[in-house]
mmCIF file of C-alpha atoms in Angstrom:
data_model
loop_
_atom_site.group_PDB
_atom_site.id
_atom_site.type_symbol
_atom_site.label_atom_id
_atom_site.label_comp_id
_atom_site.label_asym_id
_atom_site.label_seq_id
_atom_site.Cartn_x
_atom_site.Cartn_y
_atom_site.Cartn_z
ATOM 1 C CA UNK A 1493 122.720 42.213 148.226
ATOM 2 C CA UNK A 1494 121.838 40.608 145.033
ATOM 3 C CA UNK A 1495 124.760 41.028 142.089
ATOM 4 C CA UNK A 1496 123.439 41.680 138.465
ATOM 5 C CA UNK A 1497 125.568 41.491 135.633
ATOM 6 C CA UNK A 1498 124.829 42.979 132.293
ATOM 7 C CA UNK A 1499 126.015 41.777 129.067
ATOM 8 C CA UNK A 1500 125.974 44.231 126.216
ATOM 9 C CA UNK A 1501 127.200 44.896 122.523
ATOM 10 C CA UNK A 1502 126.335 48.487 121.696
ATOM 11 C CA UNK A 1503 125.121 52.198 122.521
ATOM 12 C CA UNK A 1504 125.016 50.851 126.283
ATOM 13 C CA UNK A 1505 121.567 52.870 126.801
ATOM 14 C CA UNK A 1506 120.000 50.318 128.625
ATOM 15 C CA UNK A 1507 122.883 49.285 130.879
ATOM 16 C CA UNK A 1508 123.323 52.409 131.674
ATOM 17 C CA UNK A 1509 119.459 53.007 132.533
ATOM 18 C CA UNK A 1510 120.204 49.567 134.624
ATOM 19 C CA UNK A 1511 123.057 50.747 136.558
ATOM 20 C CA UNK A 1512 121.251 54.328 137.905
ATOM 21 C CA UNK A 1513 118.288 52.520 138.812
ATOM 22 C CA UNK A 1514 120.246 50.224 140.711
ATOM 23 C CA UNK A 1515 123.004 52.620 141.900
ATOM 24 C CA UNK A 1516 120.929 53.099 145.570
ATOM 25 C CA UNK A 1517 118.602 50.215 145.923
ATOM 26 C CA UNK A 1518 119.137 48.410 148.855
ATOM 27 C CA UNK A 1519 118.914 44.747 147.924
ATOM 28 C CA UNK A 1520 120.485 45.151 144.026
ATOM 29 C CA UNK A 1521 123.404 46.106 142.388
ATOM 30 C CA UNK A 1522 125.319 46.206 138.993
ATOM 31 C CA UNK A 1523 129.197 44.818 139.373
ATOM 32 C CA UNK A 1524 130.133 43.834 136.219
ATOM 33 C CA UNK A 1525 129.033 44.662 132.448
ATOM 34 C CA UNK A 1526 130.577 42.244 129.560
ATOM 35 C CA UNK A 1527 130.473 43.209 125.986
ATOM 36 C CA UNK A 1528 131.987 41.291 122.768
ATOM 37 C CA UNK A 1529 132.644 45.018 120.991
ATOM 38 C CA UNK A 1530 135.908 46.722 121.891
ATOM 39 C CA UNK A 1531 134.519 49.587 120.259
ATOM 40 C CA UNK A 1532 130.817 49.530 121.858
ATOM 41 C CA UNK A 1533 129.683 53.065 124.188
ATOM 42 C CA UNK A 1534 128.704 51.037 126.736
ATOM 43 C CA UNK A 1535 132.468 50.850 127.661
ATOM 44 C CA UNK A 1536 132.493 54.419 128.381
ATOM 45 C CA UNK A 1537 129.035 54.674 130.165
ATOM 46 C CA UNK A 1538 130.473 52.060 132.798
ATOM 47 C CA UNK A 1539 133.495 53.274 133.121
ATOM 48 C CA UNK A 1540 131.967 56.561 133.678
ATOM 49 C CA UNK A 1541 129.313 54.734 136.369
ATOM 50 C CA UNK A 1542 132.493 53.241 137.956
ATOM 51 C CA UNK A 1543 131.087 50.088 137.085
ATOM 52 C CA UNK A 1544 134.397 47.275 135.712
ATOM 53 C CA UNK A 1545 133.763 46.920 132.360
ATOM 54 C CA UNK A 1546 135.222 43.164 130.582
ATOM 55 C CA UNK A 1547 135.792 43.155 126.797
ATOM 56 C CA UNK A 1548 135.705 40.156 125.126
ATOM 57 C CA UNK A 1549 135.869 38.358 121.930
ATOM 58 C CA UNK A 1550 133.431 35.644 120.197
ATOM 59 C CA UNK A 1551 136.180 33.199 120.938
ATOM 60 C CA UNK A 1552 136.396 33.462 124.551
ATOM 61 C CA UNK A 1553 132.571 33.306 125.134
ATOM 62 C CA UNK A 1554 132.119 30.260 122.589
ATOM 63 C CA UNK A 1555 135.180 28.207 124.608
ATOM 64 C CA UNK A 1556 134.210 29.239 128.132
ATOM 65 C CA UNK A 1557 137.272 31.657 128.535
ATOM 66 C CA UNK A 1558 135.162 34.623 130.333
ATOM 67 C CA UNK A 1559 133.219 31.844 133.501
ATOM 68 C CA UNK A 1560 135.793 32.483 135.303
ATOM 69 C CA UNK A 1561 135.277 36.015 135.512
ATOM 70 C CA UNK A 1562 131.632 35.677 135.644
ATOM 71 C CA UNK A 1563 131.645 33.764 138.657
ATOM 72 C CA UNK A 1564 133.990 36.147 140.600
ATOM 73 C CA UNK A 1565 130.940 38.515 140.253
ATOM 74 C CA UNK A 1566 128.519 36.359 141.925
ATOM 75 C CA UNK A 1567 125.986 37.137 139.787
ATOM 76 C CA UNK A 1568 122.581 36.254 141.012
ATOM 77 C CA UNK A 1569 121.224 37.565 137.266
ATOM 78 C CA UNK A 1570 122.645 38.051 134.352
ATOM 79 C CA UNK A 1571 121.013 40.688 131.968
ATOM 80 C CA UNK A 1572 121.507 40.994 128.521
ATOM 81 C CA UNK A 1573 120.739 44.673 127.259
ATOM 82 C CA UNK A 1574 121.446 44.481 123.575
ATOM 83 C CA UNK A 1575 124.165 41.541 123.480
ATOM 84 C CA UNK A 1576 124.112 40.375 120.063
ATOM 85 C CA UNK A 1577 125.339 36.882 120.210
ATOM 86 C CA UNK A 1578 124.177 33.775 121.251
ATOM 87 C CA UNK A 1579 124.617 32.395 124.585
ATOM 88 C CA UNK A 1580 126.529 29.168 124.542
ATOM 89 C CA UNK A 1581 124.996 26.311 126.530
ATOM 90 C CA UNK A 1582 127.347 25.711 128.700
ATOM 91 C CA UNK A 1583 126.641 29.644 130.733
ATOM 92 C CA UNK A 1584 122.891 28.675 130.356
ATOM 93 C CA UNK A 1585 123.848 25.393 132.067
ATOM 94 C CA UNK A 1586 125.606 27.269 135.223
ATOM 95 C CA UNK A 1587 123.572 29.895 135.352
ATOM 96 C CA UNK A 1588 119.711 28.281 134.630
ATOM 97 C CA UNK A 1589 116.729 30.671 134.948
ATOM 98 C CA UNK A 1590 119.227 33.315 135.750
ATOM 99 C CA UNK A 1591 119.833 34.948 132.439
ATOM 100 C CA UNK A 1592 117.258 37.198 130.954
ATOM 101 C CA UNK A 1593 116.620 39.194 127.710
ATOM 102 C CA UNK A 1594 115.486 41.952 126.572
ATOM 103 C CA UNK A 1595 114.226 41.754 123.061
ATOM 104 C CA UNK A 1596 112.203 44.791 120.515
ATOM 105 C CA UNK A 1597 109.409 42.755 119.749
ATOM 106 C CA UNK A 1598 106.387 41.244 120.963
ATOM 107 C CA UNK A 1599 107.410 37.635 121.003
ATOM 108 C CA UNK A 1600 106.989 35.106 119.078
ATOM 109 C CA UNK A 1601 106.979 37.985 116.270
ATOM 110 C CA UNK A 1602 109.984 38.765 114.909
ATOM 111 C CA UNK A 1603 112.333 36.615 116.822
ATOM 112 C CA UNK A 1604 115.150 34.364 115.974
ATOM 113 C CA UNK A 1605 118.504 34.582 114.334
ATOM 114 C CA UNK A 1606 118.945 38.013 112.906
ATOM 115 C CA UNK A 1607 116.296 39.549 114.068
ATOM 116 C CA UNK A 1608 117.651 42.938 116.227
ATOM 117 C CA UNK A 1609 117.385 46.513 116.646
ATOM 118 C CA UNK A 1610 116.704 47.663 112.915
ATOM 119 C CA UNK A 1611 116.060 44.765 111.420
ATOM 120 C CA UNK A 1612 112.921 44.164 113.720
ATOM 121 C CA UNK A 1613 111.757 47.722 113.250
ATOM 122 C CA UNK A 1614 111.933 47.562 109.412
ATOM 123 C CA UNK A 1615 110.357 44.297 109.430
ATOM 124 C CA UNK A 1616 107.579 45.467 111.761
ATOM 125 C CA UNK A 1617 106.699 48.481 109.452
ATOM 126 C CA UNK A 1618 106.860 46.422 106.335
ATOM 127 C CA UNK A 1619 104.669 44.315 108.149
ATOM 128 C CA UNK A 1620 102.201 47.043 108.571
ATOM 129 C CA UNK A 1621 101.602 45.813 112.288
ATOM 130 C CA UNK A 1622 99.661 47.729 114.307
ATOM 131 C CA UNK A 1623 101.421 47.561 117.866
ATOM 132 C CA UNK A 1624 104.771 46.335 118.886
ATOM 133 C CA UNK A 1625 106.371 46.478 121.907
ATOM 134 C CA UNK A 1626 109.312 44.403 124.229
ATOM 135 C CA UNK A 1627 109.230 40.985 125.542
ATOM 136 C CA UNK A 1628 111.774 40.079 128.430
ATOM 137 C CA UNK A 1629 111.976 36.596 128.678
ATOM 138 C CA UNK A 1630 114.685 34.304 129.915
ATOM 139 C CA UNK A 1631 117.432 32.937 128.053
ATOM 140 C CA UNK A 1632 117.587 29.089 126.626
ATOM 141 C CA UNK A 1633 119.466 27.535 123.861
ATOM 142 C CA UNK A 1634 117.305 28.784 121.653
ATOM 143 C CA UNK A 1635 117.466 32.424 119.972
ATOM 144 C CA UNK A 1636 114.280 34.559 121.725
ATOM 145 C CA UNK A 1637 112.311 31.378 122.500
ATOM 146 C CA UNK A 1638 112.795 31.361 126.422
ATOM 147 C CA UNK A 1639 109.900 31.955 128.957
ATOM 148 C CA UNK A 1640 108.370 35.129 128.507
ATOM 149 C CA UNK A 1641 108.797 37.178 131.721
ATOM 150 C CA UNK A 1642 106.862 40.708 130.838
ATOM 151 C CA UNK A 1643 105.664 42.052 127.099
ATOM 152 C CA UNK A 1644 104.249 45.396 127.080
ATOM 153 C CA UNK A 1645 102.404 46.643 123.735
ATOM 154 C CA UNK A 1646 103.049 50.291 121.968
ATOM 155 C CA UNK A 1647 100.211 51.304 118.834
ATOM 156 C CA UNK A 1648 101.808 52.079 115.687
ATOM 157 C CA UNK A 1649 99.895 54.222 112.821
ATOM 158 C CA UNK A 1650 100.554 54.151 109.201
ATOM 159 C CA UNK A 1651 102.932 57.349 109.390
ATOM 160 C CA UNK A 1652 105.757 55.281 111.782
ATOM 161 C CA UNK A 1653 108.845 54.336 110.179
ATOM 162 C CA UNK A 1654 111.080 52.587 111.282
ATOM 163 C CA UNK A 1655 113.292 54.828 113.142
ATOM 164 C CA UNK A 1656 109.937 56.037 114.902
ATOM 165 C CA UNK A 1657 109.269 52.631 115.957
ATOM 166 C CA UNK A 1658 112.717 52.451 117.487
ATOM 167 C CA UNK A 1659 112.027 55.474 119.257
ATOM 168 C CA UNK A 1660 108.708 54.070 120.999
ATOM 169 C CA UNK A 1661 110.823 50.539 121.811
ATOM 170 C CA UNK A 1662 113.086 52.721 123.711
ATOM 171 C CA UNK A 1663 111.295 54.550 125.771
ATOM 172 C CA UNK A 1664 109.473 51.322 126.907
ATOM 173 C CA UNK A 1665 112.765 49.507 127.099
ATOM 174 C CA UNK A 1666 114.109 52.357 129.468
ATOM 175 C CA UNK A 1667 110.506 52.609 131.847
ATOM 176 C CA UNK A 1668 110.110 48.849 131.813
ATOM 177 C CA UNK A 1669 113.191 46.803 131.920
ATOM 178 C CA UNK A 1670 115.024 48.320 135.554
ATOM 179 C CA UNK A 1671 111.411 47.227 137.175
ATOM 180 C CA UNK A 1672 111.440 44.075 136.065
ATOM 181 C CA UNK A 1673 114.530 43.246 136.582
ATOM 182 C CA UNK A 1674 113.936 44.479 140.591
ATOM 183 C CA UNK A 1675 110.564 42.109 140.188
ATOM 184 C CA UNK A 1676 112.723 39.293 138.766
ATOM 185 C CA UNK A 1677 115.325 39.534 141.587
ATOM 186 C CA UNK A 1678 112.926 39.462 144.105
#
């Protein structure tokens, strides 16, 4: 059985969406979800998948404090699902190739420091772009410049806004990123 732990800082959609599809498979499994906001929903959609659920603060991922409790999951991936900060090298160094992202863009656009949930939708309408879409890639030292793993594409007309844009990111985000995940792992 392969161990996934997800690392979140929000709504907790996605984990959530991660932990169902995951709930019977027979080779994968959620066991732990992290998150860095005390206050974050994905606390509650754990709890309520009876999966443990770690808070944390900035401090104790930037000074190691949380590998311990990382590594008593096992994890064979680790899955970041709208985690907001940066990983710290020293978790990219123990866990190399094994920590992958999800991010609301179609890499290299509208990447790097800053750039998440709204921000990237504002800046893709402003931008007049016509598609978008999600880019999983793995996790280096550098913000959304790992391997790309999967993109998938969405077409945007001249009526989205940004909240509309959001709306098409998540449904791909909730079809595409439990199946590649499963891919990933095996």
């Amino acid at each position: 059985m392969k161990n996934i732990v997800v690392f979140a800082s929000g709504s907790g959609t996605n984990a959530e969406n991660i932990i169902k599809y995951f709930s019977n498979s027979p080779f994968a499994k959620v066991v732990g979800v992290f998150t860095n906001n005390p206050k974050a929903k994905v606390i509650d959609r754990a709890q309520q998948l009876q999966v443990p659920c770690h808070v944390f603060s900035k401090e104790d991922l930037n000074e190691g404090n949380i590998l311990q409790k990382i590594q008593n999951y096992e994890p064979d991936l680790i899955v970041l699902a709208g985690f907001l900060l940066k990983v710290p090298p020293y978790l990219i160094d123990a866990y190399s190739n094994q920590i992958i992202n999800i991010h609301p863009a179609l890499l290299p656009k509208f990447g790097g420091k800053g750039m998440y949930g709204k921000h990237i939708h504002e800046a893709v309408v402003q931008n007049s772009e016509k598609e978008t879409g999600i880019t999983i890639h793995y996790v280096n030292e550098h913000y959304d410049e790992g391997a790309v793993i999967f993109q998938t594409a969405v077409a945007l007309t001249s009526e989205d806004t940004a909240e509309s844009v959001a709306a098409k990111i998540h449904e791909l985000e909730q079809q595409f990123f439990p199946v590649v995940i499963a891919d990933v792992l095996q």
